[in-house]
PDB file of C-alpha atoms in Angstrom:
ATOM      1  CA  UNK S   1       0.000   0.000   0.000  1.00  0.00           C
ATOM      2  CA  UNK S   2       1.378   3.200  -0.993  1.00  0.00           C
ATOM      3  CA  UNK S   3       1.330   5.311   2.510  1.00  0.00           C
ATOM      4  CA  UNK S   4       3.154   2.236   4.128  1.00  0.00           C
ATOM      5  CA  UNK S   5       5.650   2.969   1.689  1.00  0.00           C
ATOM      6  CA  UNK S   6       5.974   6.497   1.949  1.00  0.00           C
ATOM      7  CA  UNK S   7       8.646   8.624   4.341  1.00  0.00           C
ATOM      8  CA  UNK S   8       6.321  10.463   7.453  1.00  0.00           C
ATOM      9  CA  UNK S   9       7.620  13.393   5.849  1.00  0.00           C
ATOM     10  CA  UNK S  10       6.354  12.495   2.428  1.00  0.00           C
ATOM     11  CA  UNK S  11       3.004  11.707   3.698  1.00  0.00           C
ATOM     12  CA  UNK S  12       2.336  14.610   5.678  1.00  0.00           C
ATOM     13  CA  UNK S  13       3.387  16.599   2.949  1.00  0.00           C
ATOM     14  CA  UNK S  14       1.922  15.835  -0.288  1.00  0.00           C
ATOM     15  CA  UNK S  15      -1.167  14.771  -1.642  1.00  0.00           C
ATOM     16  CA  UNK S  16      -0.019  11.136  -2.889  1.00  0.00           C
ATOM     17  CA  UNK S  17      -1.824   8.774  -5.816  1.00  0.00           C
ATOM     18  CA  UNK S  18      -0.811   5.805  -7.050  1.00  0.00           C
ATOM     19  CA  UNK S  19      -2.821   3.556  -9.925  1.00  0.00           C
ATOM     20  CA  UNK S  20      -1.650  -0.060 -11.149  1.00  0.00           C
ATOM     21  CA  UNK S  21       1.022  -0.712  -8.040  1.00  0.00           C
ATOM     22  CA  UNK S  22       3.026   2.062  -8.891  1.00  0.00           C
ATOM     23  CA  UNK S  23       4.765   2.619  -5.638  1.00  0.00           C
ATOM     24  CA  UNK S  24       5.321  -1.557  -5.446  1.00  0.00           C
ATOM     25  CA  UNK S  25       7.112  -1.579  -8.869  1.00  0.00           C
ATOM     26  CA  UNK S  26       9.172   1.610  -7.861  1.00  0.00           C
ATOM     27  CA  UNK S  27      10.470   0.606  -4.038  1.00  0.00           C
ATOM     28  CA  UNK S  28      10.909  -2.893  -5.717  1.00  0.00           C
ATOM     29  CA  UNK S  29      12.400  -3.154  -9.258  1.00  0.00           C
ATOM     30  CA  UNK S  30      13.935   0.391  -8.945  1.00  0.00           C
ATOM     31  CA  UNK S  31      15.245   1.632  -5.588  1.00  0.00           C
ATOM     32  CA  UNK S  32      17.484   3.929  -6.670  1.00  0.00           C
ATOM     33  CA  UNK S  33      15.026   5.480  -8.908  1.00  0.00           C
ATOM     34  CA  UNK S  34      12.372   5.684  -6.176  1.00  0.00           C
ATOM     35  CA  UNK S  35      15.425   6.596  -3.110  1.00  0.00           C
ATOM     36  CA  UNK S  36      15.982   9.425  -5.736  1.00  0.00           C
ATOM     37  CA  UNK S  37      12.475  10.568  -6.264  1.00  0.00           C
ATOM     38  CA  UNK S  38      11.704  10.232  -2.330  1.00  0.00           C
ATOM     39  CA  UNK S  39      15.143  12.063  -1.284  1.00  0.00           C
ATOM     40  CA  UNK S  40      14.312  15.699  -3.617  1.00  0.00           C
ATOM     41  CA  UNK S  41      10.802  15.812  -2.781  1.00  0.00           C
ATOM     42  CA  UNK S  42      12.348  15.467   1.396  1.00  0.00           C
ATOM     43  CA  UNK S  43      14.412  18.391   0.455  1.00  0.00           C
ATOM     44  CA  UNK S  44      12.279  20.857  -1.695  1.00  0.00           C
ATOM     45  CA  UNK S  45      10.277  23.855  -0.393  1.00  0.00           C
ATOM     46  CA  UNK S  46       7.962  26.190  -2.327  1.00  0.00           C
ATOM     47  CA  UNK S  47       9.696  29.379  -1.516  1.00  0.00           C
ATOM     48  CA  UNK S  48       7.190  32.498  -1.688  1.00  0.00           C
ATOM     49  CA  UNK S  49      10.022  33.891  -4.190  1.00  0.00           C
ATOM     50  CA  UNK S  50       9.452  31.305  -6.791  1.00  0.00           C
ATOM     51  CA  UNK S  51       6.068  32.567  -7.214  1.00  0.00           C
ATOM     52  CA  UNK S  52       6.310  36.619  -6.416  1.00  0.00           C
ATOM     53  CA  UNK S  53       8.915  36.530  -9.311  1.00  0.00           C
ATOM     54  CA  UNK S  54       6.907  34.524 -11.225  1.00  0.00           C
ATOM     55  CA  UNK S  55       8.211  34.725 -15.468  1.00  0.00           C
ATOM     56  CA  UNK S  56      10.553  32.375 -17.598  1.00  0.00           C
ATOM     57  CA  UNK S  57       9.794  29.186 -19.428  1.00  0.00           C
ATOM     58  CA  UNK S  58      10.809  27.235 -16.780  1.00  0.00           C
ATOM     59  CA  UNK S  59       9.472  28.055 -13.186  1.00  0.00           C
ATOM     60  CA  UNK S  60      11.991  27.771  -9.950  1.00  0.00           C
ATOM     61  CA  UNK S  61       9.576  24.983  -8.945  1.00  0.00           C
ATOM     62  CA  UNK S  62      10.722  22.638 -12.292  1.00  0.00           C
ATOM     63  CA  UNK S  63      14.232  23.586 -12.094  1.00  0.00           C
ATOM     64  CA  UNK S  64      14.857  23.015  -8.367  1.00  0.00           C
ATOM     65  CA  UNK S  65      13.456  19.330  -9.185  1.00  0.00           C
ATOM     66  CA  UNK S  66      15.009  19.176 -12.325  1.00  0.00           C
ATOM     67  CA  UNK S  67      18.213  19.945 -11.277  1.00  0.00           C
ATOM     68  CA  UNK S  68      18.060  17.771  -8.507  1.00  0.00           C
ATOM     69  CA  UNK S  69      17.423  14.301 -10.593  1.00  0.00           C
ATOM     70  CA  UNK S  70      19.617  15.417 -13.587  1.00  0.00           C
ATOM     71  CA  UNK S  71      22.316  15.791 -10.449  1.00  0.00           C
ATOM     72  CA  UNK S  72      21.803  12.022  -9.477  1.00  0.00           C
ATOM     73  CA  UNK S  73      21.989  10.733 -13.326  1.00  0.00           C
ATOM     74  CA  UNK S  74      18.697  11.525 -14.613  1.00  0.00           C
ATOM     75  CA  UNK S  75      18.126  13.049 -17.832  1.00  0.00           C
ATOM     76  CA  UNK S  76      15.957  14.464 -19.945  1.00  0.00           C
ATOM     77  CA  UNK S  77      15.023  11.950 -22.757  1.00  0.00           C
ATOM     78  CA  UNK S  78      13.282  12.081 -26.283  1.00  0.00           C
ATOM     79  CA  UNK S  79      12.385   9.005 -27.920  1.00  0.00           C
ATOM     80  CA  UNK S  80      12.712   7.911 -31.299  1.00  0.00           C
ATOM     81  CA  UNK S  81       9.795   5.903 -32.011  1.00  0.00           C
ATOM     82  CA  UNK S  82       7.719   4.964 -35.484  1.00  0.00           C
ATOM     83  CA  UNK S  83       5.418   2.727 -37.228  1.00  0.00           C
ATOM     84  CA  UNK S  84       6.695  -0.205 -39.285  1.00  0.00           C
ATOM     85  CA  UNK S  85       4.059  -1.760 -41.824  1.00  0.00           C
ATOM     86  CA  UNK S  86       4.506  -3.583 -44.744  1.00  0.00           C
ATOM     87  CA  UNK S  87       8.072  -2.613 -44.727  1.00  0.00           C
ATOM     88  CA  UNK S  88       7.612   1.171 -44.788  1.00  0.00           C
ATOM     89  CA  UNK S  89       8.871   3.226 -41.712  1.00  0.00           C
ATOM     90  CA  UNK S  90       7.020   6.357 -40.350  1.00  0.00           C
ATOM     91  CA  UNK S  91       8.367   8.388 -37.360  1.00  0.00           C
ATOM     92  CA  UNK S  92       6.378   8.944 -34.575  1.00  0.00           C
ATOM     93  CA  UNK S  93       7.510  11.047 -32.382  1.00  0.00           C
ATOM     94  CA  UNK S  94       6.657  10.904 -28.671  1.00  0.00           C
ATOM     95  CA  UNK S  95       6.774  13.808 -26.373  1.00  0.00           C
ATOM     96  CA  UNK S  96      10.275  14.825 -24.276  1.00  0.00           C
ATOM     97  CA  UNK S  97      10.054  13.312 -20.822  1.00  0.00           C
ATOM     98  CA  UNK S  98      11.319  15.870 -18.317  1.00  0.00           C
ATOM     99  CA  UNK S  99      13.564  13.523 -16.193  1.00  0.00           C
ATOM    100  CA  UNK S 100      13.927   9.891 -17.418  1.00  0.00           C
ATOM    101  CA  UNK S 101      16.346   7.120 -15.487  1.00  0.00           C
ATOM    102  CA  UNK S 102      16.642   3.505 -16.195  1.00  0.00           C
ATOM    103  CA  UNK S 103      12.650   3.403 -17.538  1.00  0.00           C
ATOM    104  CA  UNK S 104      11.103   5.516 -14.434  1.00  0.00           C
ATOM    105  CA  UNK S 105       9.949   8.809 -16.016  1.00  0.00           C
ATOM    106  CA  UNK S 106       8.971  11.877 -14.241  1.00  0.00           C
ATOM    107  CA  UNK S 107       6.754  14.855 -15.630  1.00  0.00           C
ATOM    108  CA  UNK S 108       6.629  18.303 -13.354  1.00  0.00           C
ATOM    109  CA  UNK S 109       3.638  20.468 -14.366  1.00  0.00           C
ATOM    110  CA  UNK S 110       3.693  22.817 -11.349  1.00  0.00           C
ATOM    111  CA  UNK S 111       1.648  26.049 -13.622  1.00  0.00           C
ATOM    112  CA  UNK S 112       0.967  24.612 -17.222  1.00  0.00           C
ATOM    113  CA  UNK S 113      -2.410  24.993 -19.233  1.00  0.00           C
ATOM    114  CA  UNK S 114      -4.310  21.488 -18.072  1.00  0.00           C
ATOM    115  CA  UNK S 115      -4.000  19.661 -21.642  1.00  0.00           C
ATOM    116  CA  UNK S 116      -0.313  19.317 -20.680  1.00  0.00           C
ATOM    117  CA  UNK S 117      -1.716  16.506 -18.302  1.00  0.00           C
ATOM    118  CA  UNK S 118      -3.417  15.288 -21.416  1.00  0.00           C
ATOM    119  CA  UNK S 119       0.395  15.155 -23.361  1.00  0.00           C
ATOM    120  CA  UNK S 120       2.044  13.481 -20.351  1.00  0.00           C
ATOM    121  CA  UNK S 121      -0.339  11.137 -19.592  1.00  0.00           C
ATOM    122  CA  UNK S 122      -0.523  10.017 -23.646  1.00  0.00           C
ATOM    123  CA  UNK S 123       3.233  10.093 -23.891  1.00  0.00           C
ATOM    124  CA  UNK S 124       3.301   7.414 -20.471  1.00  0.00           C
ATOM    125  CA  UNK S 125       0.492   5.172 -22.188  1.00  0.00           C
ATOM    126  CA  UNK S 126       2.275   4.927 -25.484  1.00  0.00           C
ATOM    127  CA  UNK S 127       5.862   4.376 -23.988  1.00  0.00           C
ATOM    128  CA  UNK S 128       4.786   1.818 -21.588  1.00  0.00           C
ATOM    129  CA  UNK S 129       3.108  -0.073 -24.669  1.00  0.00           C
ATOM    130  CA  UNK S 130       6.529   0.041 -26.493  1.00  0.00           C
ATOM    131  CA  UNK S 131       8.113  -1.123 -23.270  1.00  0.00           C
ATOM    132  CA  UNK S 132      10.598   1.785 -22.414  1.00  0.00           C
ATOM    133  CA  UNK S 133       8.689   3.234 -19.570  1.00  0.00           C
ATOM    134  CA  UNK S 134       7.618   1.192 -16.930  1.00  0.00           C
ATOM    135  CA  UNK S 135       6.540   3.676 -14.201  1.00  0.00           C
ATOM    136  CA  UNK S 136       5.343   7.189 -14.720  1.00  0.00           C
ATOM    137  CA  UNK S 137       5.324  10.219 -12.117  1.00  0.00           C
ATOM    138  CA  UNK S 138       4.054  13.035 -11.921  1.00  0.00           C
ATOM    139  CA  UNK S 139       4.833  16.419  -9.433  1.00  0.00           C
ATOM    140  CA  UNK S 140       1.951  19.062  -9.569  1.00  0.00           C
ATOM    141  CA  UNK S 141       0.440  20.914  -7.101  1.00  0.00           C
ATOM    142  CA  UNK S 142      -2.325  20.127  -4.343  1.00  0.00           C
ATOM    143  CA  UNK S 143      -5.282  22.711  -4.930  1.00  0.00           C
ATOM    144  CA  UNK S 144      -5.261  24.183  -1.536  1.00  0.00           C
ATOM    145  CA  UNK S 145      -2.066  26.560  -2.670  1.00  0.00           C
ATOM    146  CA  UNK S 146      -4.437  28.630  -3.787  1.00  0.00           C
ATOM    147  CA  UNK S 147      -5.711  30.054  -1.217  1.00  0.00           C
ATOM    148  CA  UNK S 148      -1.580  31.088  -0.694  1.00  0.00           C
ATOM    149  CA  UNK S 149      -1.815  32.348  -4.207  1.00  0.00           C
ATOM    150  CA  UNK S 150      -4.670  34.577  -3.206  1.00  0.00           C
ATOM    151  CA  UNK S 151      -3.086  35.989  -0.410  1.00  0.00           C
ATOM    152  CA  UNK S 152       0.065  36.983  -2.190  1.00  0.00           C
ATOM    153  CA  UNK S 153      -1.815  38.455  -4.875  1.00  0.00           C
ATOM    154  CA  UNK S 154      -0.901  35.820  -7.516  1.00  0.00           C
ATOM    155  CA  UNK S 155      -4.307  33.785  -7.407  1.00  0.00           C
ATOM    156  CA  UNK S 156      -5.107  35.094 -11.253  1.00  0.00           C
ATOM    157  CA  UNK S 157      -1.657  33.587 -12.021  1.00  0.00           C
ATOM    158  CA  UNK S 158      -2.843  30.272 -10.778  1.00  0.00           C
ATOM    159  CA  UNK S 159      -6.555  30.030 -12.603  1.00  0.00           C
ATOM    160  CA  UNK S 160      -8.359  26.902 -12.465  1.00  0.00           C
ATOM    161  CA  UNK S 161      -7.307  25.756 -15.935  1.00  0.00           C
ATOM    162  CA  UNK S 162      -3.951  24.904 -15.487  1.00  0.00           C
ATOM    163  CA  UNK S 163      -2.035  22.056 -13.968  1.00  0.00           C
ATOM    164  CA  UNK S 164      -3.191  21.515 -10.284  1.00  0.00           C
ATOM    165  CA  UNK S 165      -4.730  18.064  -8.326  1.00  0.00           C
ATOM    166  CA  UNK S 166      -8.361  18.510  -9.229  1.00  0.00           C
ATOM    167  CA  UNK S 167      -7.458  18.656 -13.090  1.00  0.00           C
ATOM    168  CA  UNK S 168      -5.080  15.752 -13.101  1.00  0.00           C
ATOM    169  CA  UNK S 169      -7.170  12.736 -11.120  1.00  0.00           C
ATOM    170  CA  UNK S 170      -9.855  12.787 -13.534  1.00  0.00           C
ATOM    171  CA  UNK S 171      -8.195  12.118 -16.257  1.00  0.00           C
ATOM    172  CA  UNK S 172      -6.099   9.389 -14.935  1.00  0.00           C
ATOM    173  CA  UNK S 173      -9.396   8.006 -13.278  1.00  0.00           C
ATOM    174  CA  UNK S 174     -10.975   8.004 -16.820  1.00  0.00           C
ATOM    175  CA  UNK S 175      -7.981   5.887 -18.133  1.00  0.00           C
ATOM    176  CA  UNK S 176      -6.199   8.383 -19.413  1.00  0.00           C
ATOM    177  CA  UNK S 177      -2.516   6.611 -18.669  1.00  0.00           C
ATOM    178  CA  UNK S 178      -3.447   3.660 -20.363  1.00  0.00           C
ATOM    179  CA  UNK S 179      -2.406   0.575 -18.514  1.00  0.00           C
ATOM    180  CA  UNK S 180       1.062   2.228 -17.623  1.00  0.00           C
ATOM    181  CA  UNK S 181       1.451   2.100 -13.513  1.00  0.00           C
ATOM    182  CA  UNK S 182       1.268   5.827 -12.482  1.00  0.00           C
ATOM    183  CA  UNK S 183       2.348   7.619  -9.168  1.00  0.00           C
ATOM    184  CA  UNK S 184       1.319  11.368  -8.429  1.00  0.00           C
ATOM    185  CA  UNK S 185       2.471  14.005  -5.775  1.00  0.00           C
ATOM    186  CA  UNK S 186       1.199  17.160  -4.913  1.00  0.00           C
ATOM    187  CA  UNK S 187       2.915  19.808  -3.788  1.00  0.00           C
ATOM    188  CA  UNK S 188       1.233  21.231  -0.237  1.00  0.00           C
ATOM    189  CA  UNK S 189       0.775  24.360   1.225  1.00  0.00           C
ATOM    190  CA  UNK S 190       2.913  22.635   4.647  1.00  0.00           C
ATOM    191  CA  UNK S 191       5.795  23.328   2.051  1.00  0.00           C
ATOM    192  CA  UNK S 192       5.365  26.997   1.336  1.00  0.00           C
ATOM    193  CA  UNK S 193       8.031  28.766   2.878  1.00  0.00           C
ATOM    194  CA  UNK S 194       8.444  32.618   2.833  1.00  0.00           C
ATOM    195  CA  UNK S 195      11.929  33.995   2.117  1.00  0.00           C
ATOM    196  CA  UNK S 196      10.944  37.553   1.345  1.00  0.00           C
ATOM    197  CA  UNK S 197      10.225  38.775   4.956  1.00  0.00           C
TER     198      UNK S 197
END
């Protein structure tokens, strides 16, 4: 069971899913993987700078995380995939996976229009199919942080169609991962930290 497998910090922390045994298949056939993924989410903090600053293509939220895997071997990976029939070839190209390691990948859509779930969750069904992915994660944020948004004057920054909890478990609950296991965290308002005073 996924909270029996999960650090007290972890727990109390994030809002945690798991579909198909996710968390099993992680802690059993890839330690390292999960040790990884369980050690950067012990360290992270939202810092109230990340989001008064706001701007850039990549938010302070991805990077820290980012940064942290590709620092422990992780990468981020494109696949070169295609169609073979009747002996003509066709490319068909997946998605980049943000931070990929020895077929555990990990997506982080912390302020992202909501189809991006839609493009993640496509990209883990159709790898796992092709047998290169065998676990896929997923680091977005719970959908209390609003309330912090609000009160730092950033909620309009935050609207309710981007990447957040309550726009992600739908469409994993309506198969939209395929059969590929999944594991989700969301980032919690316990982790807001304000540097700026």
């Amino acid at each position: 069971m996924l909270q029996d497998r999960l650090p007290p910090f972890i727990a109390a922390h994030y809002e945690c899913h798991e579909w198909r045994h996710a968390s099993a298949i992680l802690s059993q056939d890839f330690p390292n993987e999960w040790w990884d993924i369980l050690s950067v989410l012990e360290v992270f903090r939202l810092k109230k700078s990340w989001i008064t600053q706001g701007g850039g293509r990549k938010s302070k939220v991805s990077e820290f995380i980012d940064g942290a895997l590709y620092g422990r071997g992780w990468e981020e990976k494109d696949f070169k995939t295609g169609v073979y029939v009747d002996g003509v070839y066709t490319d068909s190209p997946t998605h980049s996976v943000d931070c990929f390691r020895n077929r555990v990948a990990l997506e982080i859509e912390w302020n992202n229009k909501d189809p991006f779930f839609d493009r993640d969750l496509n990209n883990f069904r159709l790898l796992f199919d092709l047998q290169a992915v065998s676990v896929g994660v997923i680091i977005t944020r719970c959908d209390d942080l609003q309330s912090i948004f609000k009160q730092i004057g950033r909620g309009t920054s935050y609207g309710a169609s981007t990447t957040h909890m309550g726009k992600l478990l739908p469409r994993i609950e309506g198969g939209g991962g395929g059969g590929c296991p999944l594991l989700v965290f969301g980032i919690s308002p316990t982790l807001f930290e304000d540097d700026e005073t």
